[in-house]
Each structure stands twice: as C-alpha cells, then as structure tokens.
Tab-separated table of C-alpha atoms and ligand atoms in Angstrom:
chain	number	residue	atom	x	y	z
A	1205	MET	CA	-15.563	14.304	-1.568
A	1206	PHE	CA	-13.282	11.311	-2.230
A	1207	ILE	CA	-13.048	10.582	1.461
A	1208	ASN	CA	-16.589	9.805	1.634
A	1209	LYS	CA	-16.244	7.520	-1.375
A	1210	LEU	CA	-13.502	5.936	0.471
A	1211	ILE	CA	-15.647	5.206	3.354
A	1212	ASP	CA	-18.658	4.013	1.463
A	1213	SER	CA	-16.653	1.654	-0.558
A	1214	LEU	CA	-14.775	0.206	2.355
A	1215	THR	CA	-18.072	-0.256	4.084
A	1216	SER	CA	-19.856	-1.798	1.184
A	1217	GLN	CA	-17.131	-3.769	-0.646
A	1218	GLY	CA	-13.901	-3.636	1.564
A	1219	TRP	CA	-11.778	-1.765	-1.018
A	1220	TYR	CA	-11.480	1.471	-2.925
A	1221	VAL	CA	-9.257	2.878	-5.724
A	1222	TRP	CA	-8.528	6.610	-5.307
A	1223	ASP	CA	-6.882	8.088	-8.489
A	1224	SER	CA	-4.713	11.124	-8.324
A	1225	PHE	CA	-4.406	10.733	-4.529
A	1226	LEU	CA	-1.090	12.770	-5.014
A	1227	THR	CA	0.162	14.876	-7.841
A	1228	LEU	CA	2.945	13.888	-10.000
A	1229	SER	CA	5.018	16.690	-8.508
A	1230	ASP	CA	4.201	15.341	-4.937
A	1231	ILE	CA	5.437	11.888	-5.946
A	1232	GLN	CA	8.612	13.345	-7.739
A	1233	MET	CA	9.458	15.217	-4.616
A	1234	ILE	CA	8.926	12.195	-2.262
A	1235	LYS	CA	11.234	10.164	-4.539
A	1236	GLN	CA	13.927	12.793	-3.994
A	1237	CYS	CA	13.714	12.596	-0.306
A	1238	LEU	CA	14.426	8.770	-0.274
A	1239	PRO	CA	17.869	7.327	0.513
A	1240	LYS	CA	19.713	5.717	-2.362
A	1241	THR	CA	20.207	2.342	-0.602
A	1242	LEU	CA	17.059	0.259	0.181
A	1243	GLN	CA	16.859	-3.124	2.075
A	1244	ASP	CA	15.650	-6.438	0.752
A	1245	ALA	CA	11.934	-6.784	1.700
A	1246	ARG	CA	11.121	-9.271	4.475
A	1247	ILE	CA	7.953	-11.100	5.273
A	1248	GLY	CA	6.330	-9.973	8.363
A	1249	HIS	CA	6.485	-6.837	10.372
A	1250	ARG	CA	9.694	-4.603	10.393
A	1251	GLY	CA	12.050	-7.453	9.609
A	1252	SER	CA	10.655	-9.716	12.408
A	1253	LEU	CA	10.814	-12.612	10.050
A	1254	GLN	CA	13.188	-13.744	7.391
A	1255	GLY	CA	13.473	-12.264	3.753
A	1256	ASN	CA	12.321	-14.650	1.115
A	1257	LYS	CA	13.213	-14.041	-2.568
A	1258	ALA	CA	10.897	-16.799	-3.741
A	1259	ILE	CA	7.881	-14.922	-2.350
A	1260	ARG	CA	8.740	-11.223	-2.923
A	1261	GLY	CA	11.398	-9.521	-4.675
A	1262	ASP	CA	11.186	-5.861	-3.705
A	1263	GLN	CA	13.293	-3.531	-1.764
A	1264	THR	CA	12.057	-1.176	0.885
A	1265	VAL	CA	12.727	1.683	3.211
A	1266	TRP	CA	10.449	2.687	6.127
A	1267	LEU	CA	9.224	6.306	5.719
A	1268	GLU	CA	10.002	8.841	8.465
A	1269	PRO	CA	9.103	12.458	8.815
A	1270	GLU	CA	12.767	13.323	9.085
A	1271	MET	CA	13.192	12.488	5.315
A	1272	GLY	CA	11.577	15.871	4.469
A	1273	GLU	CA	8.542	17.966	3.903
A	1274	PRO	CA	7.284	15.971	0.943
A	1275	VAL	CA	7.204	12.845	3.086
A	1276	VAL	CA	5.565	14.830	5.898
A	1277	HIS	CA	2.802	15.944	3.471
A	1278	TYR	CA	1.955	12.227	2.592
A	1279	LEU	CA	2.042	11.311	6.300
A	1280	ASP	CA	-0.352	14.269	7.048
A	1281	LYS	CA	-2.769	13.089	4.454
A	1282	MET	CA	-2.818	9.684	5.743
A	1283	GLU	CA	-3.171	10.925	9.256
A	1284	GLN	CA	-6.464	13.037	8.100
A	1285	ILE	CA	-7.620	9.771	6.620
A	1286	ARG	CA	-7.039	7.784	9.787
A	1287	GLN	CA	-8.971	10.188	11.836
A	1288	GLU	CA	-11.956	10.342	9.361
A	1289	LEU	CA	-12.147	6.506	9.296
A	1290	ASN	CA	-12.241	6.386	12.927
A	1291	CYS	CA	-14.942	9.082	13.357
A	1292	GLN	CA	-17.119	7.365	10.622
A	1293	LEU	CA	-16.295	3.662	10.944
A	1294	TYR	CA	-15.103	3.285	14.612
A	1295	LEU	CA	-12.250	1.143	13.329
A	1296	GLY	CA	-10.030	2.027	16.370
A	1297	LEU	CA	-7.036	2.714	14.107
A	1298	ARG	CA	-4.161	3.834	16.365
A	1299	ASP	CA	-1.061	4.072	14.165
A	1300	PHE	CA	0.081	4.153	10.453
A	1301	GLU	CA	3.297	2.387	9.342
A	1302	THR	CA	4.442	2.820	5.922
A	1303	HIS	CA	7.392	2.068	3.431
A	1304	PHE	CA	8.625	2.763	0.052
A	1305	CYS	CA	9.095	-0.274	-2.145
A	1306	ARG	CA	10.974	-0.816	-5.337
A	1307	TYR	CA	10.650	-3.922	-7.521
A	1308	SER	CA	13.280	-4.213	-10.295
A	1309	LYS	CA	12.906	-6.061	-13.469
A	1310	GLY	CA	11.531	-9.568	-12.896
A	1311	GLY	CA	10.287	-8.600	-9.383
A	1312	PHE	CA	6.969	-9.894	-8.084
A	1313	TYR	CA	5.140	-10.726	-4.786
A	1314	LYS	CA	3.290	-13.990	-4.764
A	1315	ARG	CA	-0.358	-14.165	-3.587
A	1316	HIS	CA	-0.691	-13.443	0.049
A	1317	VAL	CA	-2.925	-11.877	2.788
A	1318	ASP	CA	-1.364	-8.882	4.613
A	1319	ASN	CA	-2.923	-9.860	7.994
A	1320	PRO	CA	-3.877	-13.509	7.742
A	1321	LYS	CA	-6.440	-14.484	10.297
A	1322	GLY	CA	-6.008	-11.089	12.044
A	1323	VAL	CA	-2.810	-12.059	13.696
A	1324	SER	CA	-1.246	-8.601	13.418
A	1325	ARG	CA	-2.443	-4.998	14.045
A	1326	ARG	CA	-2.820	-4.338	10.330
A	1327	LYS	CA	-6.410	-3.358	9.512
A	1328	ILE	CA	-6.366	-1.373	6.404
A	1329	THR	CA	-3.757	-1.605	3.575
A	1330	ALA	CA	-3.071	1.680	1.424
A	1331	VAL	CA	-0.747	1.367	-1.582
A	1332	LEU	CA	0.287	4.357	-3.648
A	1333	TYR	CA	1.768	3.786	-7.012
A	1334	MET	CA	4.594	6.059	-8.226
A	1335	ASN	CA	5.183	4.931	-11.860
A	1336	GLU	CA	4.757	7.846	-14.119
A	1337	LEU	CA	5.617	6.198	-17.448
A	1338	TRP	CA	3.828	2.863	-16.844
A	1339	GLN	CA	2.520	1.074	-19.945
A	1340	PRO	CA	0.441	-2.101	-20.269
A	1341	ASN	CA	3.489	-4.188	-21.407
A	1342	HIS	CA	5.423	-3.214	-18.143
A	1343	GLY	CA	3.504	-5.725	-15.999
A	1344	GLY	CA	3.713	-5.363	-12.277
A	1345	GLU	CA	-0.032	-5.163	-11.846
A	1346	LEU	CA	-1.621	-5.859	-8.512
A	1347	VAL	CA	-4.216	-8.793	-8.768
A	1348	VAL	CA	-6.986	-8.903	-6.001
A	1349	TYR	CA	-8.943	-11.891	-4.989
A	1350	ASP	CA	-11.850	-12.461	-2.699
A	1351	GLN	CA	-11.759	-14.669	0.377
A	1352	GLU	CA	-12.792	-17.826	-2.003
A	1353	ASP	CA	-9.940	-16.746	-4.174
A	1354	ASN	CA	-11.988	-15.780	-7.015
A	1355	HIS	CA	-10.381	-12.880	-9.172
A	1356	LEU	CA	-11.825	-9.536	-8.358
A	1357	PHE	CA	-9.768	-7.176	-10.371
A	1358	THR	CA	-6.355	-6.332	-11.802
A	1359	LEU	CA	-4.950	-2.876	-11.108
A	1360	GLU	CA	-2.415	-0.931	-13.192
A	1361	PRO	CA	0.304	0.674	-10.888
A	1362	VAL	CA	0.022	4.081	-12.382
A	1363	ALA	CA	1.429	7.218	-10.599
A	1364	GLY	CA	-0.860	8.894	-8.207
A	1365	ARG	CA	-3.299	5.909	-7.797
A	1366	MET	CA	-3.929	4.647	-4.438
A	1367	ILE	CA	-5.815	1.517	-3.336
A	1368	PHE	CA	-7.130	0.807	0.031
A	1369	PHE	CA	-8.387	-2.588	1.204
A	1370	MET	CA	-9.282	-4.441	4.351
A	1371	SER	CA	-5.895	-6.094	5.250
A	1372	GLU	CA	-7.538	-9.375	6.622
A	1373	GLU	CA	-9.771	-9.907	3.677
A	1374	PHE	CA	-8.215	-9.776	0.280
A	1375	PRO	CA	-5.624	-12.116	-0.984
A	1376	HIS	CA	-3.399	-10.237	-3.663
A	1377	GLU	CA	-0.328	-10.620	-5.699
A	1378	VAL	CA	2.013	-8.389	-7.788
A	1379	LEU	CA	2.634	-9.825	-11.185
A	1380	PRO	CA	6.280	-9.862	-12.363
A	1381	THR	CA	7.282	-6.416	-13.582
A	1382	GLU	CA	9.327	-5.697	-16.671
A	1383	LYS	CA	10.549	-2.274	-15.389
A	1384	ASN	CA	11.413	-0.710	-12.156
A	1385	ARG	CA	8.138	-0.450	-10.094
A	1386	GLU	CA	7.791	1.946	-7.266
A	1387	SER	CA	5.114	2.342	-4.614
A	1388	ILE	CA	4.578	3.335	-1.016
A	1389	THR	CA	2.598	0.832	0.982
A	1390	GLY	CA	1.149	1.729	4.347
A	1391	TRP	CA	-0.999	-0.015	6.912
A	1392	PHE	CA	-3.441	1.511	9.472
A	1393	LEU	CA	-2.901	-0.289	12.701
A	1394	THR	CA	-5.402	-1.238	15.494
A	1395	GLU	CA	-4.578	-1.438	19.117
A	1396	LYS	CA	-1.931	-3.816	19.954
A	1397	VAL	CA	-2.909	-7.578	19.805
A	1398	LEU	CA	-2.894	-9.368	23.135
B	2777	OGA	C1	2.431	-5.525	-0.145
B	2777	OGA	C2	1.706	-5.630	-1.323
B	2777	OGA	C3	0.953	-4.599	-3.333
B	2777	OGA	C4	1.510	-3.697	-4.486
B	2777	OGA	O1	3.376	-4.806	0.028
B	2777	OGA	O2	2.084	-6.157	0.964
B	2777	OGA	O3	1.018	-6.465	-1.450
B	2777	OGA	O4	0.805	-3.430	-5.330
B	2777	OGA	N1	1.847	-4.523	-2.229
B	2777	OGA	O5	2.621	-3.190	-4.374
B	2778	MN	MN1	0.377	-7.197	0.392
C-alpha cells in the first residue's frame, strides 16, 4: 500500500514521491473543470501578501468542490490521506488548502521554504504534476534541498506524480520552464497558530 510507504517515508526522511497518484484521465478531467482565467500567484497565504514576479511567475486558482466531480475526487483522496496521517503520525492536520498552478514559458519559483520557522499552519506540502508530454528539455524541474542547503534531488514534473514533504523542513525551487507547466499544490494545515 502506497499510503504506508508515504507514512514510512515521511517519518524516516520527511518526503515521498508517489508516482501515478492520479491517472491521466483523472488529470485531464480536472483540467476541464478549471476556469480559463487564473490569478497571478502571490507570496504568502491566500493573497495576504503581495505578488512578486521576481520570486515566482506562476498563475493560480484555489480549488473548490463546486468546480466539479473530478476536483471532488482529488479532494476526497487528499481527505483520506489526511485522516490516515492523523491516525498514524498524530500530526493534528485539521484542513487542506489547494490550488492549481500554471507556469508559462520562462516561469520559475526561486528557492524558498513553504512554512519558514513554522510561522503558518502549513505542515505537509503535496504537489501533483499534470504535464503529460513533459520531456527533459522542457525544464521546470523541482529541486529540493536539505536544511543545510545541500542538494537532495531533482524531480521531473511528469503527469500523475505527486511529491509530499514536510513544509517547514525543505527549501526547494522550480527551475525555469520552457513549456507551460501545470500542477496542483496543496498543504495539510495544523490548528490555527496562536
Ligand atoms: C509551491 C512550490 C513546487 C512545484 O507552490 O510552493 O514550491 O514543483 N511548488 O510546483
Ligand atoms: Mn513551495
């Protein structure tokens, strides 16, 4: 069971790559549910801080169940994972927030930590890639570092692949992409920070 591998890997190394998390047809159906117009991505939570094209160049839309059954299917899968993580790891994950992202040619996201110093509720990051025709010369790889900024691995954003990692622990960046690069990024959230 992949869910057990996820739990083992999160415990031992803090990250896990789950290939074929969704099928290509699941992914195509999700894409069809999305609005045509996206928003410029901002740094910080739900637009609380300003957008900054020098740091990230993607456009996003928050996912909502009302968008359709394929989105609900993805949200349901993430809810099952949330419950399993809570049962087995006692992480106290309360909510899940998630958005679709599109980087167009030349887009990137400079090295950052999703939840630096634990200042927000983000505990686990989960990024699902949606690029069916991805080739090595398309770029847009995810590069993940450890807390001392040593390179850990570089991941190709191929359709159906999902990476999970502890949001406070892994600096990471998206290399410039040569083609449209699509993904869904989500965060399991803990209780409100006081
Ligand atoms: C993010 C992010 C990585 C990726 O949205 O915070 O780092 O591979 N995404 O899309
Ligand atoms: Mn990130």
